[in-house]
Coordinates of C-alpha atoms and ligand atoms in Angstrom, one line a residue:
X17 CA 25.0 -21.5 -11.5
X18 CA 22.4 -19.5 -10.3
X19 CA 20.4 -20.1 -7.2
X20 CA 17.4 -22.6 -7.1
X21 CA 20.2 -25.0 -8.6
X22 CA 22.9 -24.4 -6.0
X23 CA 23.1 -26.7 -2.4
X24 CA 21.1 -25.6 0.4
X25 CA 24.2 -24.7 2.7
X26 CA 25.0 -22.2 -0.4
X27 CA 21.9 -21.0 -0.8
X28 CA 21.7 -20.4 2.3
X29 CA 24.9 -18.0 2.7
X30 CA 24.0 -16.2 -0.2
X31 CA 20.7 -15.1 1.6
X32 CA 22.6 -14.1 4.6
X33 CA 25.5 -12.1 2.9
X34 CA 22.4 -10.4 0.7
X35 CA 24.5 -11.1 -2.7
X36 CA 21.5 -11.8 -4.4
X37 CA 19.5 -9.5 -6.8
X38 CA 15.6 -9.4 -6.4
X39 CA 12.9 -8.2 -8.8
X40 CA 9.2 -7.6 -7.3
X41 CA 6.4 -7.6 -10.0
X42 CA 4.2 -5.3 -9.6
X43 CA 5.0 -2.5 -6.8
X44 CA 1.5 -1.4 -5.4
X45 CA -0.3 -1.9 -2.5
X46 CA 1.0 -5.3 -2.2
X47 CA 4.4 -5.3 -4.0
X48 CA 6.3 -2.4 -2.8
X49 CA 6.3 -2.9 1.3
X50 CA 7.6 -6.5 0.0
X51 CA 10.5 -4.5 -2.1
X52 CA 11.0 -1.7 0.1
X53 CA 11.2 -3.9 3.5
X54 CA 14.0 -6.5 1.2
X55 CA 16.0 -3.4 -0.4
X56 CA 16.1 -2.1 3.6
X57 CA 18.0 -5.6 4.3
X58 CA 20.5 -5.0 2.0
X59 CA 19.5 -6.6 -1.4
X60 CA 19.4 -5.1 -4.7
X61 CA 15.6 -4.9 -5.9
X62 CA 14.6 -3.8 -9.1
X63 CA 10.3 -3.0 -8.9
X64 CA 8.7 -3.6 -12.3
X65 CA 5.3 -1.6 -12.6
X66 CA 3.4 -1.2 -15.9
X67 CA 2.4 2.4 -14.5
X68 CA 5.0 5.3 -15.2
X69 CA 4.1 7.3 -12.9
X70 CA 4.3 4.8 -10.0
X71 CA 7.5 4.0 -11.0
X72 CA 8.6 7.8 -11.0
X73 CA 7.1 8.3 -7.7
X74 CA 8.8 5.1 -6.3
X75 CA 12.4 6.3 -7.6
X76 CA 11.5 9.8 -6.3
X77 CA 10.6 8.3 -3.0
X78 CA 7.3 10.5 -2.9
X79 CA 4.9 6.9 -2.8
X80 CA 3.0 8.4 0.3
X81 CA 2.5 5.3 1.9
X82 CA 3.3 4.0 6.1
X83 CA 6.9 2.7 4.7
X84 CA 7.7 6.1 2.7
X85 CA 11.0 6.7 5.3
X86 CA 12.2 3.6 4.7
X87 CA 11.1 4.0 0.4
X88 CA 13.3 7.6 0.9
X89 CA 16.2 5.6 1.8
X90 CA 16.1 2.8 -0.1
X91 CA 15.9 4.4 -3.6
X92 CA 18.5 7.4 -2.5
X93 CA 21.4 4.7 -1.3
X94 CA 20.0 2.8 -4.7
X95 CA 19.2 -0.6 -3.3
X96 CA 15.7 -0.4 -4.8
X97 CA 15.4 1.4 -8.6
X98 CA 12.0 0.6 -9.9
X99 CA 11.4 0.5 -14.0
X100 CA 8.7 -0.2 -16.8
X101 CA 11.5 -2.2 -18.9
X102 CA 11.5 -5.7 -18.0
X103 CA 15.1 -6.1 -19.8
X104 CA 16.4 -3.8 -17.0
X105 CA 14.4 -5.0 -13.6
X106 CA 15.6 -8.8 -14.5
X107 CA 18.8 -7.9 -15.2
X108 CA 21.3 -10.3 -13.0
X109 CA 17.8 -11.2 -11.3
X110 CA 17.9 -14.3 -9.5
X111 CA 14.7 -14.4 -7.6
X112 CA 11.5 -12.9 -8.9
X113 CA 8.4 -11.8 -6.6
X114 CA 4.8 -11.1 -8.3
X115 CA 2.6 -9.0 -7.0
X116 CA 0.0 -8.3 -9.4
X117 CA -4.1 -7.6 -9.0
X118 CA -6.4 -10.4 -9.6
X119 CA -9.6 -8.7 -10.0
X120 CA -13.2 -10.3 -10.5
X121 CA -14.3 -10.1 -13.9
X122 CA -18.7 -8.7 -14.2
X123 CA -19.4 -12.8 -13.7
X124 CA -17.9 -12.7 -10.6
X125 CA -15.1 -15.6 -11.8
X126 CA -11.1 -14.5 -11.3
X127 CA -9.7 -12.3 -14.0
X128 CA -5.7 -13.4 -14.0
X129 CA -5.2 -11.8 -17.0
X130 CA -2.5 -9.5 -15.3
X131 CA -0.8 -13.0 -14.6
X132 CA -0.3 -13.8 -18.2
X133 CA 0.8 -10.7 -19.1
X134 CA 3.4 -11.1 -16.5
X135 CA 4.5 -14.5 -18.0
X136 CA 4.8 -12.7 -21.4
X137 CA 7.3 -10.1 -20.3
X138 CA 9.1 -12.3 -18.4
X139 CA 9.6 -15.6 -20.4
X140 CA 12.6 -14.2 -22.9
X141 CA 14.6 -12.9 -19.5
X142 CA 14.5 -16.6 -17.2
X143 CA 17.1 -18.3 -17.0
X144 CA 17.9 -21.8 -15.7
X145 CA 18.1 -21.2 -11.4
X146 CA 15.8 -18.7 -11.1
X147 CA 12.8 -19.0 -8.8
X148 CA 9.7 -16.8 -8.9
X149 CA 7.4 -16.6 -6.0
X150 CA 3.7 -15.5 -6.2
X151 CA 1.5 -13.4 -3.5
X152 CA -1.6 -12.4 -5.4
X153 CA -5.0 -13.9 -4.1
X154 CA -5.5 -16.6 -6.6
X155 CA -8.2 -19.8 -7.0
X156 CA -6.3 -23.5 -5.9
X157 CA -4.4 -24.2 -9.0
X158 CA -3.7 -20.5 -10.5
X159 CA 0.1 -20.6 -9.5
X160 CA 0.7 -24.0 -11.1
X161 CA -1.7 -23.1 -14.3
X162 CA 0.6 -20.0 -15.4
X163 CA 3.7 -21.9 -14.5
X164 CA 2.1 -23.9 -17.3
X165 CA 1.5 -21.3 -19.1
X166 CA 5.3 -20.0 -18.8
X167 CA 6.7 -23.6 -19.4
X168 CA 5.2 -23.4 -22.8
X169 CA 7.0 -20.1 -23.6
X170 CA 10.6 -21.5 -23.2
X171 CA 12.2 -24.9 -22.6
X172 CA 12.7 -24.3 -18.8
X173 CA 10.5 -27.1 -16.4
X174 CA 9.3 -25.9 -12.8
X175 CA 11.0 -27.8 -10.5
X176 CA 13.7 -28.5 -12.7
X177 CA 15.2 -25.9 -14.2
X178 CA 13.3 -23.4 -12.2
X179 CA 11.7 -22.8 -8.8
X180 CA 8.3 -22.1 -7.7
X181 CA 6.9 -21.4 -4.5
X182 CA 3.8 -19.2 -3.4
X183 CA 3.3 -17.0 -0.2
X184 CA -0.3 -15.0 0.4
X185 CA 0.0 -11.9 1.0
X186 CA -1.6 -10.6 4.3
X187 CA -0.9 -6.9 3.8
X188 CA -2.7 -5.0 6.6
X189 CA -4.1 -1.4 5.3
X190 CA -3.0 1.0 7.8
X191 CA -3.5 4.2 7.9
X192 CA -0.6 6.7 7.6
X193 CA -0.5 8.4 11.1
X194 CA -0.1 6.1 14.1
X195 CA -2.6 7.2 16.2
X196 CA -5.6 6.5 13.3
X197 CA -4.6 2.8 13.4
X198 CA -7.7 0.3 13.7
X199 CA -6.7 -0.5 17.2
X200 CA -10.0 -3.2 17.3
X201 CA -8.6 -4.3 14.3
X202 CA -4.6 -4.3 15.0
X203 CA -4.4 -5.5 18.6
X204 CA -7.0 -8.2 18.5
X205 CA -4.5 -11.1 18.9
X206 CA -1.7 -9.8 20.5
X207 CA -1.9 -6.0 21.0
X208 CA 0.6 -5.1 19.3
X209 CA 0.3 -3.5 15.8
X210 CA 1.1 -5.4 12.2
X211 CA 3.5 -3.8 10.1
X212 CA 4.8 -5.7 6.9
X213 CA 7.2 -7.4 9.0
X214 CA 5.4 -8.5 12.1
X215 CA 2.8 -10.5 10.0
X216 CA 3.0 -14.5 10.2
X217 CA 3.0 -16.0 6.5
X218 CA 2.8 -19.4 5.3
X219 CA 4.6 -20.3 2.0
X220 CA 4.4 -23.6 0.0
X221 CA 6.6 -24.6 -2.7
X222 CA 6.5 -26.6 -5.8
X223 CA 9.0 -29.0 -3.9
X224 CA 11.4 -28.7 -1.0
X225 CA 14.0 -26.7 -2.2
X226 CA 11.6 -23.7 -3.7
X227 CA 9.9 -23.9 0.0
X228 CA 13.1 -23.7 2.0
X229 CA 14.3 -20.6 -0.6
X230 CA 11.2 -18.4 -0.4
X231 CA 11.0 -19.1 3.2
X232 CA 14.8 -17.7 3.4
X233 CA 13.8 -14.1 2.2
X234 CA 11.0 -13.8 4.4
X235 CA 12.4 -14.6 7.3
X236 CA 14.9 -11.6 6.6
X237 CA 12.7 -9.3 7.5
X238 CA 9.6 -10.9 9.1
X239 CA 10.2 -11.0 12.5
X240 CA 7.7 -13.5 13.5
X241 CA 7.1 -16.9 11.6
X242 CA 7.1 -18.0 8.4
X243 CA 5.6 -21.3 8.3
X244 CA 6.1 -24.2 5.5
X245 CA 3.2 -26.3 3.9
X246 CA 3.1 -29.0 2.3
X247 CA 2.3 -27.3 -1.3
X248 CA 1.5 -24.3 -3.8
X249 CA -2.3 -25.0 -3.7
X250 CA -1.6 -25.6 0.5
X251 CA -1.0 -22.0 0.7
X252 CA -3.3 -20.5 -2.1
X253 CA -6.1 -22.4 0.2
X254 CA -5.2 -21.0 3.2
X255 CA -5.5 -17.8 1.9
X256 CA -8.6 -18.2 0.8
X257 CA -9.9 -19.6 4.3
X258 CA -8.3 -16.7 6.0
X259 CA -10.3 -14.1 4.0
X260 CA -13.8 -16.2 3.6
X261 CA -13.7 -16.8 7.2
X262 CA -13.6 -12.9 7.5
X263 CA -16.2 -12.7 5.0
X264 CA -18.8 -14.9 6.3
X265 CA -18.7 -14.0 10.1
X266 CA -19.0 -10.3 8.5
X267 CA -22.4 -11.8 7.1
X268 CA -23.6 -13.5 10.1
X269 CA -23.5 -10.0 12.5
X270 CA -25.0 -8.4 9.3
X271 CA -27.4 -10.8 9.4
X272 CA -27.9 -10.3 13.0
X273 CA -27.9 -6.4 12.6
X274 CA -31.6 -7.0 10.7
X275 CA -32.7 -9.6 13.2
X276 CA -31.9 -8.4 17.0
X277 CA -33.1 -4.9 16.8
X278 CA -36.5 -6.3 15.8
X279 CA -36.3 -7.7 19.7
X280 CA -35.1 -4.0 20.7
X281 CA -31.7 -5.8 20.9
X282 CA -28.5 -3.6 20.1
X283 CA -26.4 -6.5 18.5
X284 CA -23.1 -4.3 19.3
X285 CA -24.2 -4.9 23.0
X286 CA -24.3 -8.8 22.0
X287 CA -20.6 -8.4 20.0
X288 CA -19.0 -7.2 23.2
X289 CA -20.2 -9.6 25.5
X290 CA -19.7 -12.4 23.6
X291 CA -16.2 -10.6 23.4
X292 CA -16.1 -11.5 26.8
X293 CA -16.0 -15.4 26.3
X294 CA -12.1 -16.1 26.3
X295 CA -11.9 -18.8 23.6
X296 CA -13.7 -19.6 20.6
X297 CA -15.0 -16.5 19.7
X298 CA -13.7 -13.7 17.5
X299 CA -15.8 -10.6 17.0
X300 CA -17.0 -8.9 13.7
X301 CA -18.9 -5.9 13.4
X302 CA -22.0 -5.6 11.0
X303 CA -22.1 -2.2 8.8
X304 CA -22.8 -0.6 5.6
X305 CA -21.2 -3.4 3.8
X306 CA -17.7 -5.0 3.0
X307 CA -15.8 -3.7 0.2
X308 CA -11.9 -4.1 -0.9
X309 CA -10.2 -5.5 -3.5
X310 CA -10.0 -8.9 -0.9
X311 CA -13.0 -10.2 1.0
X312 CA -15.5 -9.6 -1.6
X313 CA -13.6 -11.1 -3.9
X314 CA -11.6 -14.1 -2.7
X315 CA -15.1 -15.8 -1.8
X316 CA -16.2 -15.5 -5.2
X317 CA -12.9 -17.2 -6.3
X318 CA -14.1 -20.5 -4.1
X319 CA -17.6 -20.2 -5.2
X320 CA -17.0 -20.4 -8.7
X321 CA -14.3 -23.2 -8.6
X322 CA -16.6 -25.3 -6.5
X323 CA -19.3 -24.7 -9.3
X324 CA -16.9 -26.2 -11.8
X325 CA -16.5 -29.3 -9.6
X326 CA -20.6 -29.4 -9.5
X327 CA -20.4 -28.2 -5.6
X328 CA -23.0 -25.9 -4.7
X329 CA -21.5 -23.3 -1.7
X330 CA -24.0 -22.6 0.0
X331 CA -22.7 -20.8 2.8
X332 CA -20.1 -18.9 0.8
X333 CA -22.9 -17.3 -1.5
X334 CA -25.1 -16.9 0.8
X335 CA -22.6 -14.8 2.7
X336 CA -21.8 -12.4 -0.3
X337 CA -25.6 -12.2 -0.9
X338 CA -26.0 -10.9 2.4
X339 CA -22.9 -9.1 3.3
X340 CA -23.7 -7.2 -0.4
X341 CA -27.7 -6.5 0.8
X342 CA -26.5 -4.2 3.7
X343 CA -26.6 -0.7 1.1
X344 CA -29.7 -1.7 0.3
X345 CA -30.5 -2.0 4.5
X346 CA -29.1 1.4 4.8
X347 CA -31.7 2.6 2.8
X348 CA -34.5 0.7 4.0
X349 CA -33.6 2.6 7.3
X350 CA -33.4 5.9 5.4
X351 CA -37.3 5.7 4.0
X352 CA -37.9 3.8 7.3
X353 CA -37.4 7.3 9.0
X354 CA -38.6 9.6 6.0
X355 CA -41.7 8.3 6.0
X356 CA -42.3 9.6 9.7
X357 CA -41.8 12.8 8.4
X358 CA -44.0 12.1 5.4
X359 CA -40.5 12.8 2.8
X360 CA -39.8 10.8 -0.2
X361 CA -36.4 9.8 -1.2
X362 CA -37.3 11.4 -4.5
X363 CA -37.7 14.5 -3.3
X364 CA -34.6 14.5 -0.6
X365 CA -31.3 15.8 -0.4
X366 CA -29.1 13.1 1.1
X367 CA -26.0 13.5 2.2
X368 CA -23.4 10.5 1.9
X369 CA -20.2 10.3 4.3
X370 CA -17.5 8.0 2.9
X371 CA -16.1 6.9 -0.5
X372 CA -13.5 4.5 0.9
X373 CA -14.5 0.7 1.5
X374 CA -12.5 1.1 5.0
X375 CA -11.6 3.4 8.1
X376 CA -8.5 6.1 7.1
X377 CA -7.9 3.9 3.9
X378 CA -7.6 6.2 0.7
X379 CA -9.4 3.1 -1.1
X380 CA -12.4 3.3 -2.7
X381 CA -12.3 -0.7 -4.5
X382 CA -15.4 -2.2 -4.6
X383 CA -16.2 0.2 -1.6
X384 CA -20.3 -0.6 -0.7
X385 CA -20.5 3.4 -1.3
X386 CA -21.1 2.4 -5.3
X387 CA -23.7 0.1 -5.3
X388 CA -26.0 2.5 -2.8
X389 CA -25.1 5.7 -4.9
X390 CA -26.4 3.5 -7.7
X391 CA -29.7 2.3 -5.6
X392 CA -30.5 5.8 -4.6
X393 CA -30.1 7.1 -8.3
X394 CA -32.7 4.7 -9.2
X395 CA -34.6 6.3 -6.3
X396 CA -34.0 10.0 -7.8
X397 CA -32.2 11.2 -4.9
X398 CA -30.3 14.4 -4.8
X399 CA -26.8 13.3 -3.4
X400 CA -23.5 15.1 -1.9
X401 CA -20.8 12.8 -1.2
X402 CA -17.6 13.9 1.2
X403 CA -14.3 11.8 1.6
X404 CA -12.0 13.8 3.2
X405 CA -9.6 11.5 3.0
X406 CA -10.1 10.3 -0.3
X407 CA -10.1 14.2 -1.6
X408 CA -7.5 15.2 -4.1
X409 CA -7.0 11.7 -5.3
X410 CA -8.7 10.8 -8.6
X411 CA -12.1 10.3 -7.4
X412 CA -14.3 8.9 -10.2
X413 CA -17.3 10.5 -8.2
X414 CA -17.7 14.6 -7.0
X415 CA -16.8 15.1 -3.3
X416 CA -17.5 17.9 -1.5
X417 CA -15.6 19.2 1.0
X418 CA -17.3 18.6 5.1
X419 CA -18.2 21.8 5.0
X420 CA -20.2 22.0 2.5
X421 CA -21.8 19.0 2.5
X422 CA -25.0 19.9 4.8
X423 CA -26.6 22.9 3.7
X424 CA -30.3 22.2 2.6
X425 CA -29.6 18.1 3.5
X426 CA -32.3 16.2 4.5
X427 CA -30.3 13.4 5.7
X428 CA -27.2 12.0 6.1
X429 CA -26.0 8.6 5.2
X430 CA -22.3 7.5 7.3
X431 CA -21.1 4.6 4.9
X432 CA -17.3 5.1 6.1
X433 CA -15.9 5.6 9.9
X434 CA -13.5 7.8 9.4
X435 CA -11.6 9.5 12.0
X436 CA -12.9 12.8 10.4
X437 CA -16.1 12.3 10.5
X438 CA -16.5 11.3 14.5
X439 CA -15.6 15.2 14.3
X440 CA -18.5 16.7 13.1
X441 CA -20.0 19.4 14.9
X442 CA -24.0 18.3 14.6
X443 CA -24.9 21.5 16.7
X444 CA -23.7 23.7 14.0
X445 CA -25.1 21.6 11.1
X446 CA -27.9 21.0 12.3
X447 CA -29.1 24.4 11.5
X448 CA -27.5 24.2 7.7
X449 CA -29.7 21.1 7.5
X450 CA -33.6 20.9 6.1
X451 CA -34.4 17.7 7.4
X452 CA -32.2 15.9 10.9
X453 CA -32.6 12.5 9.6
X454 CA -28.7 10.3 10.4
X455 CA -28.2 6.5 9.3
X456 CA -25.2 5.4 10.6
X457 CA -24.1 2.5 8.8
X458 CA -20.5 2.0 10.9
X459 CA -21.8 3.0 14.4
X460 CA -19.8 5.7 14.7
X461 CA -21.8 8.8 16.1
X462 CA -23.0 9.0 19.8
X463 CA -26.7 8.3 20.3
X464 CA -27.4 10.6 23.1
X465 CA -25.9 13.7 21.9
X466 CA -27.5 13.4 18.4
X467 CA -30.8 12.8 20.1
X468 CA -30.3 15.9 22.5
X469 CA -29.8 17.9 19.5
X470 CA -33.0 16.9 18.3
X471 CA -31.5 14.7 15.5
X472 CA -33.5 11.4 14.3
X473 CA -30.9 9.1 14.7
X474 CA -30.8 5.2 13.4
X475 CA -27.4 2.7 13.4
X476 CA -27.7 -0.7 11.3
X477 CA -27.5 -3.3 14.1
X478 CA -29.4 -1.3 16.9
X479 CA -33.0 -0.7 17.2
Ligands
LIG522 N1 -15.8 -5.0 7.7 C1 -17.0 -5.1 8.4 N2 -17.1 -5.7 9.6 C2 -15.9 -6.1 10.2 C3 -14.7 -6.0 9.5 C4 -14.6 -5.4 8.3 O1 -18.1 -4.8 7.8 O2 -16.0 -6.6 11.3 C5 -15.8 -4.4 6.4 C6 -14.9 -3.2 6.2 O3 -15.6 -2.0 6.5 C7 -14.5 -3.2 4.8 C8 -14.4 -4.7 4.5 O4 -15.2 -5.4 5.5 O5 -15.4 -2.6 3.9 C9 -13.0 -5.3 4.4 O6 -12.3 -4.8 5.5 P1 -11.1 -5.6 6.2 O7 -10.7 -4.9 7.4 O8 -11.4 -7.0 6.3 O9 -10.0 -5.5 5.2 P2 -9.1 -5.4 4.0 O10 -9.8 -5.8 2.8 O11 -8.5 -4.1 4.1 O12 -8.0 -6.5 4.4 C10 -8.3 -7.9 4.4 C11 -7.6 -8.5 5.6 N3 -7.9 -9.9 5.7 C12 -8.3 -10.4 6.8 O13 -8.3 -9.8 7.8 C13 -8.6 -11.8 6.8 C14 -6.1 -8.3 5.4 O14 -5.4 -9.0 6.4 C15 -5.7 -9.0 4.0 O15 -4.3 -8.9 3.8 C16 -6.4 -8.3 3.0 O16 -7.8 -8.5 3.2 C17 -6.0 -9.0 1.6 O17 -5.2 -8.4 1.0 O18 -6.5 -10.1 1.4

């Protein structure tokens, strides 16, 4: 009899002694710290990947990624063995994990199409006792809806035959080296930094006994808590709060980035002392723009499910509206400055640092980067862009190395703070430049020394 059907006390031991084999859907950014962190407890994990070459990477242990040790020695001792064949990865499979994206489609509704096609490979290979458990950012109801959609592949009943449970993933991007990680971002609650397994999670269940199993496997390697709620659509909603909040106080101190400096106000100044207060308020920093596969697009999720229930959000839409606008600010300051030196964009060379949406992250999803290369197109603006740390992956766009990326520039555009970048030797390119125009849109460069070196400087959020 296999698990979700066995008694609590059994269950139980089995999780402890690790006699139970695991399959994790989907082993990207999301799926294979989960497999990697459960093969390192001792469990057998099979990773099913559409891609080919991820898989071969994975069983190679090459995956460059902050767990790769621990990936080296799982898939040498053979605890984790990652596959295209679904046959093979559900083999003896008890428990399976799914980790797939859930993308926006162009009307900004959820595209769970990846879902499905999960269901489909599955179906043939589930047998009575297993339990799948979701983590991809999904509307309230998505979990139950392609449990549905499963049930009416075979004659197994979630919460019957099967179990069903679903915990949000609240991966943490972090950069490979330790001494690049966000430390605003990783010690803000308890200064300490969040790997894979020192990050809370919350997991609901379709009833007691798929709760109290899912919560079992995380707790083997999370050492912190793993919390129980009181259902599936409990926990999707909770993930959805954590990344709207995120996304809406992003659009209030890019809201105030447009407002305050119009008072001479530099609205970092404001961040830092309202910092200060020691309850009650967490500080967010306005920029270029928020990009990511999450926060752009877990609001949208909200927006367009209230729609259907003939809620108008406000608030939520407003917040992408804004937090979406701030390319478009970055180039508002751009002409701003040009104009003093009677330039057009049209006839300027403009230098862009930064492909990825986020610090030291080779990630370039829905990175703000896009939608201002595609504003300063319509502009006819002659542009460079560099991404050092983004070079040598598939870009879909040109980078040019730091190097080269000055000579005859008019300006220079910082839509990404990486740690490369705060390197830059403006003394030197100042005289490769034709113009000394800098927006920075992450307020990353030093005001006085720019200035000294006879640079025209402007940060969104200062005046
Ligand atoms: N950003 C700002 N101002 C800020 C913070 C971020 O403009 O104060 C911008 C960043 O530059 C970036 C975007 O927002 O373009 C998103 O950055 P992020 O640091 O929020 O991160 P993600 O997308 O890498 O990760 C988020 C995290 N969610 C929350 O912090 C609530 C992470 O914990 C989630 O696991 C992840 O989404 C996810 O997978 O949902």
């Amino acid at each position: 009899m296999t698990l979700y059907l066995q008694e609590i006390d059994q269950i139980v031991k089995r999780v402890n002694d690790n006699d139970i084999t695991i399959c994790v859907i989907g082993v990207g950014t999301i799926g294979l710290p989960l497999a990697t962190f459960l093969a390192d407890k001792g469990f057998s994990v099979s990773g099913l990947d559409v891609s080919p070459k991820r898989v071969e990477q994975i069983n190679l242990g090459t995956v460059v990624y902050e767990y790769q040790e621990m990936l080296k020695k799982v898939t040498s001792n053979g605890k984790l063995k990652a596959t295209t064949d679904p046959e093979k990865a559900l083999e003896n499979v008890e428990v399976i994990f799914v980790c797939v994206p859930t993308p926006l489609n162009t009307k900004n509704e959820m595209d769970i199409s990846n879902l499905f096609d999960v269901s489909k490979r599955i179906t043939p290979y589930l047998k009575k006792g297993m339990i799948l458990i979701f983590e991809s950012s999904v509307a309230i109801g998505t979990t139950k809806h392609v449990s549905e959609n499963i049930e009416g592949m075979t004659n197994l009943r979630f919460g019957k035959e099967l179990g069903l449970a679903y915990c949000p993933e609240r991966y943490n991007p972090t950069p490979m080296k330790k001494d690049k990680q966000d430390l605003e971002f990783n010690t803000q609650a308890r200064g300490e930094s969040f790997s894979v397994d020192k990050i809370s999670r919350v997991v609901g269940g379709i009833d007691e006994t798929s709760t109290k199993i899912a919560k079992l496997f995380y707790s083997k390697f999370i050492t912190t808590e793993v919390s129980e709620l009181s259902s599936i659509e409990a926990a999707e909603a909770t993930k959805l709060l954590e990344n709207i909040f995120r996304d809406v106080n992003i659009a209030l101190v890019n809201e105030l980035a447009k407002i305050y400096p119009k008072f001479g106000l530099d609205v970092f100044e404001i961040i830092n002392a309202a910092k200060t207060k020691p309850f009650a308020y967490m500080p967010h920093y306005p920029g270029a723009g928020v990009g990511g596969e999450c926060i752009p697009v877990d609001t949208w999720y909200l927006i367009s499910q209230a729609e259907k229930l003939g809620i108008d959000s406000k608030l939520m839409k407003t917040a992408r509206m804004v937090n979406d606008s701030m390319p478009e600010h970055v180039i508002e300051l751009l002409e701003d400055e040009l104009k003093k030196i009677d330039k057009k964009i049209d006839s300027s060379k403009i230098t862009i640092l930064g492909l990825c949406y986020k610090k030291n992250i080779p990630d370039i999803r829905l990175s703000p980067t896009f939608p201002l290369l595609e504003k300063l197109a319509t502009k006819n603006a002659e542009t460079i862009i560099c991404d050092p740390v983004y070079e040598g992956i598939n870009s879909p766009i040109n980078l040019t190395s730091i190097s080269e990326s000055f000579k005859d520039s008019d300006a220079i555009i910082l839509m990404t703070d990486h740690d490369d970048f705060a390197k830059i030797d403006f003394a030197k390119i100042k005289n490769e430049m034709r113009s000394h125009i800098v927006i920075d849109g992450r307020n990353l460069f030093k005001d006085k020394e720019l200035k000294n070196l006879g640079f025209t400087y402007r940060v969104v959020g200062k005046p």
